[in-house]
Amino acid sequence: MRAPLVVLVSAGLASAHFGIEYPVWRADSLNNESYSQYIFPCAGVPTDLANGNRTDWPATGGSLSLDLHHPWSYIYINIGLGDNVTNFNYSLTPSFLNETGKGILCLDHLPLPVDLAPSDGQHATIQVVAGGKSGSALYNCADITFRTNATITNYGNGNCTTSEGVSYQVVVEQTNTTSSASDASPTASGAASTATGAGSLSSVNAPVLTSVVAMAMVFMYGMSS
Ligand SMILES: [Cu+2]
């Protein structure tokens, strides 16, 4: 009786973590036991230049859709140039995402950092890092080709829909040390005024957090887990 139970439990663990819905991920790391999402940088999935998935993606930034299976995640999205990327030195989330809920998270337009201006046909890899409890991190990658004629509506138009119950907040480091207590409220006007930069990330943006609130939320998560 014990052996089947163990199999069921480990299958349950394997189906947790997260998947990349778009652009097509390098491989399904959820259902292949030779991969582990705990392995940096791409879940142990090697680059396959000849036969691997590679998606045309807008040279000005495009859509990203994740299938998240945990109650919450801190999400970081990085990009590196080349065929066999080992250095993911561009961040698409200079302010990381504090995500809540299980299901699809669609970011319909991830802008590129200003110092990244890829040429048509340039290869790159998107790395998604999902931070969880106790500082654990999960990794998945999607290989892309930057295309100047690709548009975000290639995927974003109608296909990129965030599940009900899935939301996120952009965690912004507040460097203004003179902030009053009122800035700590997510609905305070002081917090809302910092949302300009993050507002272009996605239409589902919630109010930007100040660091005070962010730390309070980290504390709350710590208490509840
Ligand atoms: Cu998991």
mmCIF file of C-alpha atoms and ligand atoms in Angstrom:
data_model
loop_
_atom_site.group_PDB
_atom_site.id
_atom_site.type_symbol
_atom_site.label_atom_id
_atom_site.label_comp_id
_atom_site.label_asym_id
_atom_site.label_seq_id
_atom_site.Cartn_x
_atom_site.Cartn_y
_atom_site.Cartn_z
ATOM 1 C CA MET A 1 0.000 0.000 0.000
ATOM 2 C CA ARG A 2 2.834 2.357 0.694
ATOM 3 C CA ALA A 3 4.468 2.448 -2.724
ATOM 4 C CA PRO A 4 1.448 3.767 -4.699
ATOM 5 C CA LEU A 5 0.957 6.471 -2.097
ATOM 6 C CA VAL A 6 4.528 7.685 -2.530
ATOM 7 C CA VAL A 7 4.061 7.829 -6.302
ATOM 8 C CA LEU A 8 0.906 9.875 -5.933
ATOM 9 C CA VAL A 9 2.575 12.323 -3.585
ATOM 10 C CA SER A 10 5.567 12.892 -5.850
ATOM 11 C CA ALA A 11 3.289 13.341 -8.875
ATOM 12 C CA GLY A 12 1.485 16.028 -6.955
ATOM 13 C CA LEU A 13 4.721 17.836 -6.258
ATOM 14 C CA ALA A 14 5.789 17.641 -9.888
ATOM 15 C CA SER A 15 2.568 19.248 -11.063
ATOM 16 C CA ALA A 16 3.072 22.245 -8.802
ATOM 17 C CA HIS A 17 5.636 24.941 -9.653
ATOM 18 C CA PHE A 18 4.859 26.863 -12.850
ATOM 19 C CA GLY A 19 4.803 26.743 -16.623
ATOM 20 C CA ILE A 20 5.389 29.263 -19.385
ATOM 21 C CA GLU A 21 2.415 29.416 -21.755
ATOM 22 C CA TYR A 22 3.884 32.029 -24.075
ATOM 23 C CA PRO A 23 6.360 32.347 -25.644
ATOM 24 C CA VAL A 24 6.685 28.568 -25.930
ATOM 25 C CA TRP A 25 9.040 27.337 -23.247
ATOM 26 C CA ARG A 26 12.234 25.449 -23.985
ATOM 27 C CA ALA A 27 10.626 22.246 -22.719
ATOM 28 C CA ASP A 28 7.879 21.123 -20.393
ATOM 29 C CA SER A 29 9.851 20.983 -17.164
ATOM 30 C CA LEU A 30 6.791 20.021 -15.143
ATOM 31 C CA ASN A 31 6.261 16.594 -16.671
ATOM 32 C CA ASN A 32 9.793 15.421 -17.406
ATOM 33 C CA GLU A 33 11.686 13.874 -14.523
ATOM 34 C CA SER A 34 15.081 14.687 -15.998
ATOM 35 C CA TYR A 35 14.374 18.387 -15.403
ATOM 36 C CA SER A 36 14.011 20.317 -12.170
ATOM 37 C CA GLN A 37 12.789 23.868 -11.886
ATOM 38 C CA TYR A 38 15.109 24.342 -8.934
ATOM 39 C CA ILE A 39 18.078 24.236 -11.322
ATOM 40 C CA PHE A 40 19.503 27.586 -12.465
ATOM 41 C CA PRO A 41 19.238 29.013 -15.051
ATOM 42 C CA CYS A 42 16.695 27.023 -17.097
ATOM 43 C CA ALA A 43 15.459 24.057 -15.038
ATOM 44 C CA GLY A 44 18.233 21.862 -16.394
ATOM 45 C CA VAL A 45 16.799 21.981 -19.916
ATOM 46 C CA PRO A 46 19.673 22.243 -22.392
ATOM 47 C CA THR A 47 19.540 24.517 -25.410
ATOM 48 C CA ASP A 48 18.569 22.645 -28.561
ATOM 49 C CA LEU A 49 19.545 24.894 -31.439
ATOM 50 C CA ALA A 50 18.522 22.443 -34.135
ATOM 51 C CA ASN A 51 15.133 21.283 -32.930
ATOM 52 C CA GLY A 52 14.205 23.427 -29.938
ATOM 53 C CA ASN A 53 11.245 25.751 -29.623
ATOM 54 C CA ARG A 54 11.994 29.326 -30.617
ATOM 55 C CA THR A 55 9.302 31.985 -30.913
ATOM 56 C CA ASP A 56 9.352 35.195 -32.925
ATOM 57 C CA TRP A 57 8.912 37.986 -30.375
ATOM 58 C CA PRO A 58 8.619 41.743 -30.942
ATOM 59 C CA ALA A 59 11.919 43.625 -30.921
ATOM 60 C CA THR A 60 10.247 46.243 -28.723
ATOM 61 C CA GLY A 61 9.054 43.719 -26.159
ATOM 62 C CA GLY A 62 6.093 41.361 -26.247
ATOM 63 C CA SER A 63 3.673 39.225 -24.295
ATOM 64 C CA LEU A 64 4.463 36.710 -21.610
ATOM 65 C CA SER A 65 1.966 34.304 -20.121
ATOM 66 C CA LEU A 66 2.613 32.078 -17.120
ATOM 67 C CA ASP A 67 0.648 29.197 -15.621
ATOM 68 C CA LEU A 68 1.191 29.517 -11.884
ATOM 69 C CA HIS A 69 0.412 26.699 -9.470
ATOM 70 C CA HIS A 70 1.429 28.174 -6.149
ATOM 71 C CA PRO A 71 -0.672 30.415 -3.873
ATOM 72 C CA TRP A 72 1.787 33.262 -4.437
ATOM 73 C CA SER A 73 5.135 33.986 -6.118
ATOM 74 C CA TYR A 74 7.644 36.749 -6.470
ATOM 75 C CA ILE A 75 8.276 36.917 -10.204
ATOM 76 C CA TYR A 76 11.430 38.149 -11.907
ATOM 77 C CA ILE A 77 11.821 38.144 -15.693
ATOM 78 C CA ASN A 78 15.252 38.375 -17.267
ATOM 79 C CA ILE A 79 16.617 38.182 -20.771
ATOM 80 C CA GLY A 80 19.968 37.295 -22.271
ATOM 81 C CA LEU A 81 21.185 37.576 -25.842
ATOM 82 C CA GLY A 82 22.630 34.803 -27.943
ATOM 83 C CA ASP A 83 22.110 31.173 -28.932
ATOM 84 C CA ASN A 84 23.180 29.488 -25.723
ATOM 85 C CA VAL A 85 22.540 32.051 -23.039
ATOM 86 C CA THR A 86 24.297 31.780 -19.718
ATOM 87 C CA ASN A 87 24.213 35.443 -18.703
ATOM 88 C CA PHE A 88 20.704 36.816 -18.237
ATOM 89 C CA ASN A 89 21.920 40.336 -17.755
ATOM 90 C CA TYR A 90 18.845 42.333 -18.747
ATOM 91 C CA SER A 91 15.939 42.606 -16.354
ATOM 92 C CA LEU A 92 12.412 43.086 -17.654
ATOM 93 C CA THR A 93 11.224 43.516 -14.084
ATOM 94 C CA PRO A 94 13.506 46.067 -12.407
ATOM 95 C CA SER A 95 10.705 46.141 -9.856
ATOM 96 C CA PHE A 96 9.682 42.556 -9.271
ATOM 97 C CA LEU A 97 6.108 41.315 -9.278
ATOM 98 C CA ASN A 98 4.401 40.226 -6.088
ATOM 99 C CA GLU A 99 1.877 37.772 -7.526
ATOM 100 C CA THR A 100 -1.072 36.152 -5.762
ATOM 101 C CA GLY A 101 -3.300 33.303 -6.919
ATOM 102 C CA LYS A 102 -3.145 30.110 -8.988
ATOM 103 C CA GLY A 103 -3.797 30.255 -12.711
ATOM 104 C CA ILE A 104 -2.757 32.196 -15.772
ATOM 105 C CA LEU A 105 -0.897 35.464 -15.383
ATOM 106 C CA CYS A 106 -0.751 37.370 -18.651
ATOM 107 C CA LEU A 107 1.607 40.302 -19.110
ATOM 108 C CA ASP A 108 0.428 41.589 -22.454
ATOM 109 C CA HIS A 109 3.390 43.872 -23.070
ATOM 110 C CA LEU A 110 6.711 43.553 -21.320
ATOM 111 C CA PRO A 111 8.790 46.539 -22.419
ATOM 112 C CA LEU A 112 12.524 46.064 -22.909
ATOM 113 C CA PRO A 113 15.020 48.036 -20.845
ATOM 114 C CA VAL A 114 16.162 51.207 -22.580
ATOM 115 C CA ASP A 115 19.696 49.881 -23.080
ATOM 116 C CA LEU A 116 18.462 46.820 -24.993
ATOM 117 C CA ALA A 117 17.727 47.489 -28.667
ATOM 118 C CA PRO A 118 17.842 44.107 -30.403
ATOM 119 C CA SER A 119 18.160 43.763 -34.147
ATOM 120 C CA ASP A 120 15.806 41.788 -36.359
ATOM 121 C CA GLY A 121 16.625 38.094 -36.192
ATOM 122 C CA GLN A 122 18.661 38.295 -32.996
ATOM 123 C CA HIS A 123 18.336 35.270 -30.739
ATOM 124 C CA ALA A 124 17.701 35.580 -27.028
ATOM 125 C CA THR A 125 16.328 33.659 -24.087
ATOM 126 C CA ILE A 126 13.732 34.824 -21.583
ATOM 127 C CA GLN A 127 14.259 33.486 -18.079
ATOM 128 C CA VAL A 128 11.405 33.504 -15.578
ATOM 129 C CA VAL A 129 12.293 33.198 -11.914
ATOM 130 C CA ALA A 130 9.562 32.481 -9.382
ATOM 131 C CA GLY A 131 10.588 33.080 -5.802
ATOM 132 C CA GLY A 132 8.672 31.315 -3.092
ATOM 133 C CA LYS A 133 8.646 30.439 0.542
ATOM 134 C CA SER A 134 11.945 30.365 2.427
ATOM 135 C CA GLY A 135 13.730 32.074 -0.449
ATOM 136 C CA SER A 136 13.428 29.125 -2.836
ATOM 137 C CA ALA A 137 13.570 29.930 -6.540
ATOM 138 C CA LEU A 138 12.142 28.141 -9.571
ATOM 139 C CA TYR A 139 13.403 28.668 -13.116
ATOM 140 C CA ASN A 140 12.024 28.271 -16.621
ATOM 141 C CA CYS A 141 13.203 29.601 -19.961
ATOM 142 C CA ALA A 142 11.753 30.412 -23.365
ATOM 143 C CA ASP A 143 13.932 30.924 -26.426
ATOM 144 C CA ILE A 144 12.989 33.726 -28.797
ATOM 145 C CA THR A 145 13.999 35.465 -31.989
ATOM 146 C CA PHE A 146 13.538 39.224 -31.934
ATOM 147 C CA ARG A 147 11.479 40.370 -34.922
ATOM 148 C CA THR A 148 10.919 43.964 -35.896
ATOM 149 C CA ASN A 149 7.742 42.974 -37.744
ATOM 150 C CA ALA A 150 6.256 40.975 -34.879
ATOM 151 C CA THR A 151 3.627 42.758 -32.845
ATOM 152 C CA ILE A 152 2.400 42.135 -29.334
ATOM 153 C CA THR A 153 -0.996 41.249 -30.743
ATOM 154 C CA ASN A 154 0.570 38.099 -32.196
ATOM 155 C CA TYR A 155 -0.309 36.639 -28.855
ATOM 156 C CA GLY A 156 -1.819 39.358 -26.726
ATOM 157 C CA ASN A 157 -4.903 39.866 -28.825
ATOM 158 C CA GLY A 158 -7.551 37.755 -27.172
ATOM 159 C CA ASN A 159 -5.270 34.931 -26.093
ATOM 160 C CA CYS A 160 -3.523 36.562 -23.199
ATOM 161 C CA THR A 161 -6.044 36.577 -20.378
ATOM 162 C CA THR A 162 -5.241 36.568 -16.690
ATOM 163 C CA SER A 163 -7.271 34.080 -14.666
ATOM 164 C CA GLU A 164 -9.792 35.283 -12.160
ATOM 165 C CA GLY A 165 -8.155 35.364 -8.764
ATOM 166 C CA VAL A 166 -4.669 35.999 -10.158
ATOM 167 C CA SER A 167 -3.225 39.449 -9.575
ATOM 168 C CA TYR A 168 0.049 41.120 -8.860
ATOM 169 C CA GLN A 169 1.567 44.249 -7.512
ATOM 170 C CA VAL A 170 4.800 45.831 -8.681
ATOM 171 C CA VAL A 171 7.097 46.159 -5.707
ATOM 172 C CA VAL A 172 8.898 49.460 -5.975
ATOM 173 C CA GLU A 173 11.747 50.412 -3.745
ATOM 174 C CA GLN A 174 10.808 53.724 -2.187
ATOM 175 C CA THR A 175 13.968 55.771 -1.750
ATOM 176 C CA ASN A 176 12.213 58.816 -0.315
ATOM 177 C CA THR A 177 13.005 58.514 3.369
ATOM 178 C CA THR A 178 10.841 61.501 4.245
ATOM 179 C CA SER A 179 7.672 59.587 3.406
ATOM 180 C CA SER A 180 4.995 60.086 5.986
ATOM 181 C CA ALA A 181 2.897 57.306 7.430
ATOM 182 C CA SER A 182 0.166 57.999 4.902
ATOM 183 C CA ASP A 183 2.455 56.769 2.127
ATOM 184 C CA ALA A 184 2.338 53.311 3.612
ATOM 185 C CA SER A 185 -1.255 52.846 2.532
ATOM 186 C CA PRO A 186 -1.642 51.214 -0.909
ATOM 187 C CA THR A 187 -4.398 53.695 -1.658
ATOM 188 C CA ALA A 188 -2.455 56.769 -0.629
ATOM 189 C CA SER A 189 -1.936 59.369 -3.323
ATOM 190 C CA GLY A 190 1.759 59.369 -2.557
ATOM 191 C CA ALA A 191 2.030 55.750 -3.578
ATOM 192 C CA ALA A 192 -0.094 56.203 -6.677
ATOM 193 C CA SER A 193 2.174 58.943 -7.983
ATOM 194 C CA THR A 194 5.041 56.484 -8.269
ATOM 195 C CA ALA A 195 3.044 54.137 -10.504
ATOM 196 C CA THR A 196 3.845 55.896 -13.779
ATOM 197 C CA GLY A 197 6.814 53.747 -14.744
ATOM 198 C CA ALA A 198 5.146 50.517 -13.811
ATOM 199 C CA GLY A 199 1.848 51.397 -15.437
ATOM 200 C CA SER A 200 3.094 50.465 -18.881
ATOM 201 C CA LEU A 201 3.831 46.916 -17.788
ATOM 202 C CA SER A 202 0.264 45.743 -17.877
ATOM 203 C CA SER A 203 -3.260 46.981 -17.703
ATOM 204 C CA VAL A 204 -3.931 44.842 -14.641
ATOM 205 C CA ASN A 205 -1.538 46.789 -12.461
ATOM 206 C CA ALA A 206 -2.646 47.318 -8.923
ATOM 207 C CA PRO A 207 -1.391 50.281 -6.922
ATOM 208 C CA VAL A 208 2.330 50.305 -6.461
ATOM 209 C CA LEU A 209 3.596 49.361 -3.053
ATOM 210 C CA THR A 210 5.942 51.422 -1.024
ATOM 211 C CA SER A 211 8.786 49.548 0.586
ATOM 212 C CA VAL A 212 7.083 49.917 3.932
ATOM 213 C CA VAL A 213 4.040 48.079 2.688
ATOM 214 C CA ALA A 214 6.173 45.555 0.838
ATOM 215 C CA MET A 215 8.040 44.699 3.994
ATOM 216 C CA ALA A 216 4.779 44.456 5.884
ATOM 217 C CA MET A 217 3.468 42.019 3.274
ATOM 218 C CA VAL A 218 6.603 39.913 3.398
ATOM 219 C CA PHE A 219 6.135 39.734 7.110
ATOM 220 C CA MET A 220 2.505 38.689 6.691
ATOM 221 C CA TYR A 221 3.439 35.955 4.216
ATOM 222 C CA GLY A 222 6.074 34.739 6.610
ATOM 223 C CA MET A 223 3.527 34.481 9.359
ATOM 224 C CA SER A 224 0.968 32.649 7.259
ATOM 225 C CA SER A 225 3.215 30.036 5.684
HETATM 226 CU CU CU B 1 5.813 23.926 -6.900
#
